[in-house]
PDB file of C-alpha atoms in Angstrom:
ATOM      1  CA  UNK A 509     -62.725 -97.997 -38.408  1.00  0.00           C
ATOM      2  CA  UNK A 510     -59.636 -99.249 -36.319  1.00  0.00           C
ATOM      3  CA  UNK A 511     -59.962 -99.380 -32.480  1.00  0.00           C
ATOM      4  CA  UNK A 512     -57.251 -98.426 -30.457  1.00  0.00           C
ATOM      5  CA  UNK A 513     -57.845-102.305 -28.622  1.00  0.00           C
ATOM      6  CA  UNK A 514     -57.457-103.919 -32.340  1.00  0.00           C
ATOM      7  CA  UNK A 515     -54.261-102.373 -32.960  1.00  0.00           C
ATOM      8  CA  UNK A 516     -51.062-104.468 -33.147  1.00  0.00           C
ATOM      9  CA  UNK A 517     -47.306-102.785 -33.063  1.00  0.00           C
ATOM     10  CA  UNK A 518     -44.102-104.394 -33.755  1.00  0.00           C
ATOM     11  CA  UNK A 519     -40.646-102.929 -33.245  1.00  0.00           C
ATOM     12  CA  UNK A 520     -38.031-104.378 -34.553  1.00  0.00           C
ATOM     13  CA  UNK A 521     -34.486-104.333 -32.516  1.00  0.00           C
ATOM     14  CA  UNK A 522     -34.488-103.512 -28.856  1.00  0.00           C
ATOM     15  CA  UNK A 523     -31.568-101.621 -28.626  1.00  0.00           C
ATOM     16  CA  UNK A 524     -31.206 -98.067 -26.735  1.00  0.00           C
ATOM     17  CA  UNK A 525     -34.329 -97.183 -29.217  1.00  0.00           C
ATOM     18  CA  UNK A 526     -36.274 -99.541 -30.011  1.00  0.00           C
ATOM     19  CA  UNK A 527     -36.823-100.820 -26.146  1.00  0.00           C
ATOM     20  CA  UNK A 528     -37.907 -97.972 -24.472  1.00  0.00           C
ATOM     21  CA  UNK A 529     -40.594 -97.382 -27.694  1.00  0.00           C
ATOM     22  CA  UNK A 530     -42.028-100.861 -27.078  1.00  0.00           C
ATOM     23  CA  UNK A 531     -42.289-100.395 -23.596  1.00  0.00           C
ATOM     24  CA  UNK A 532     -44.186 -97.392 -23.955  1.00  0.00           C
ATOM     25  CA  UNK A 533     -46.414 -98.577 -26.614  1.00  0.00           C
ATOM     26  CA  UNK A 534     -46.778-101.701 -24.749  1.00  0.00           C
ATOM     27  CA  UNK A 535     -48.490 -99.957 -21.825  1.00  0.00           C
ATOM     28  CA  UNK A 536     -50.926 -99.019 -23.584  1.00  0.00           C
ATOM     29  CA  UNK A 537     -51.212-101.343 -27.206  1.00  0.00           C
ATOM     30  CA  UNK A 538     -50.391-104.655 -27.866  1.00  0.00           C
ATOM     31  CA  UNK A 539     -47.172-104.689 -29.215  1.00  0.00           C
ATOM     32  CA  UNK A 540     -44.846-107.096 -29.986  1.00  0.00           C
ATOM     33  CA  UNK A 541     -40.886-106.394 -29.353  1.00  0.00           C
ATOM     34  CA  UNK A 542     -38.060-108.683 -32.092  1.00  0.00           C
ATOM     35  CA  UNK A 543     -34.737-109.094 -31.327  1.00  0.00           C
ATOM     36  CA  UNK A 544     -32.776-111.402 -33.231  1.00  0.00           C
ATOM     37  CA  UNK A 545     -30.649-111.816 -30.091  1.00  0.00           C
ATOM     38  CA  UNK A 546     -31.999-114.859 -28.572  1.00  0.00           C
ATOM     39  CA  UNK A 547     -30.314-114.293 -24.757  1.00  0.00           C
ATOM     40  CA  UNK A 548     -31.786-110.776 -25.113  1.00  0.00           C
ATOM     41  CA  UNK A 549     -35.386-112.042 -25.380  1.00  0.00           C
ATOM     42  CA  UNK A 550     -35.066-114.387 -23.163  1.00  0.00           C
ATOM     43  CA  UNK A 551     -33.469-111.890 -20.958  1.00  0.00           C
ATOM     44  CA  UNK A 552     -36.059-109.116 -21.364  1.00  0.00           C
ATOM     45  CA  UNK A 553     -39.025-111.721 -20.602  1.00  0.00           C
ATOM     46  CA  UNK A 554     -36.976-111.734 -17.376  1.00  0.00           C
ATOM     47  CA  UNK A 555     -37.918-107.660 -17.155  1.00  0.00           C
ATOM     48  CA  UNK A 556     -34.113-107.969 -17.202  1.00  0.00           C
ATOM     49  CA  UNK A 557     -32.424-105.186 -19.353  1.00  0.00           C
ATOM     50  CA  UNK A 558     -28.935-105.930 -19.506  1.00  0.00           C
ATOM     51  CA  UNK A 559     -27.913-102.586 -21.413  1.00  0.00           C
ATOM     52  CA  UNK A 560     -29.417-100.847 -17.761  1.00  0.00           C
ATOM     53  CA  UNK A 561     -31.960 -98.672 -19.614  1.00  0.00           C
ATOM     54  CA  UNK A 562     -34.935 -99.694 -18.256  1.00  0.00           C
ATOM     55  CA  UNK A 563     -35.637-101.167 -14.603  1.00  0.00           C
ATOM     56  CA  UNK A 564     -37.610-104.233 -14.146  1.00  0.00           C
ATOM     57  CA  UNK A 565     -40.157-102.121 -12.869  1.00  0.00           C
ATOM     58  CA  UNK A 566     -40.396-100.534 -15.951  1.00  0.00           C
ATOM     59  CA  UNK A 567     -41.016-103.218 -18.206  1.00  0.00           C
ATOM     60  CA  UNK A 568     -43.310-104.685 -16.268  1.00  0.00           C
ATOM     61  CA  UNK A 569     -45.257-101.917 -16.347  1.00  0.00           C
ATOM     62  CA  UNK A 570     -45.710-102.774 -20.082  1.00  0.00           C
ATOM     63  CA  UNK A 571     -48.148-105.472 -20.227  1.00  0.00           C
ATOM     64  CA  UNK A 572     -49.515-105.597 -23.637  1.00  0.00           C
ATOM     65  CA  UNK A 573     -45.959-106.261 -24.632  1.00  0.00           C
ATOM     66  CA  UNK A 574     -44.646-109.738 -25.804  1.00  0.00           C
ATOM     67  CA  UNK A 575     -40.782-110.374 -26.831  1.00  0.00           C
ATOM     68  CA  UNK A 576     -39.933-112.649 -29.153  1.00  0.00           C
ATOM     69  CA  UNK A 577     -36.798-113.583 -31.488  1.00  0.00           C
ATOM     70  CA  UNK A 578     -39.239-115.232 -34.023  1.00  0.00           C
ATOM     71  CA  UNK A 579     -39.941-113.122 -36.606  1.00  0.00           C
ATOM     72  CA  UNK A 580     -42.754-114.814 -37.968  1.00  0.00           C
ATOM     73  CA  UNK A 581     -45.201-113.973 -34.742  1.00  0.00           C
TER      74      UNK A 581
END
């Protein structure tokens, strides 16, 4: 049977949906968030949302969440 705590998400694209989804799965999973957009990772491991969706506050508030522009994590 699958724990909750086992569980692994991914969400591909961080764009006006897929951000705000991994940020609210992150609070509470462990979830990974792809972008191919390499200045947007690197931005959003900055808790910097340059679209002006989120706050900083909010993502950090996700912290099961990891960013990456890898696709193979």
């Amino acid at each position: 049977m699958l724990r909750l705590s086992d569980a692994k998400i991914a969400v591909i694209g961080l764009g006006y949906v897929g951000l705000p989804l991994a940020v609210e799965f992150g609070k509470k999973i462990k979830t990974i968030g792809y972008d191919i957009k390499k200045l947007r990772i690197e931005n959003l491991k900055k808790n910097s949302d340059t679209a002006n969706q989120l706050s900083k506050k909010d993502i950090k508030k996700a912290r099961k969440l990891f960013f990456t522009d890898d696709f193979n994590r």
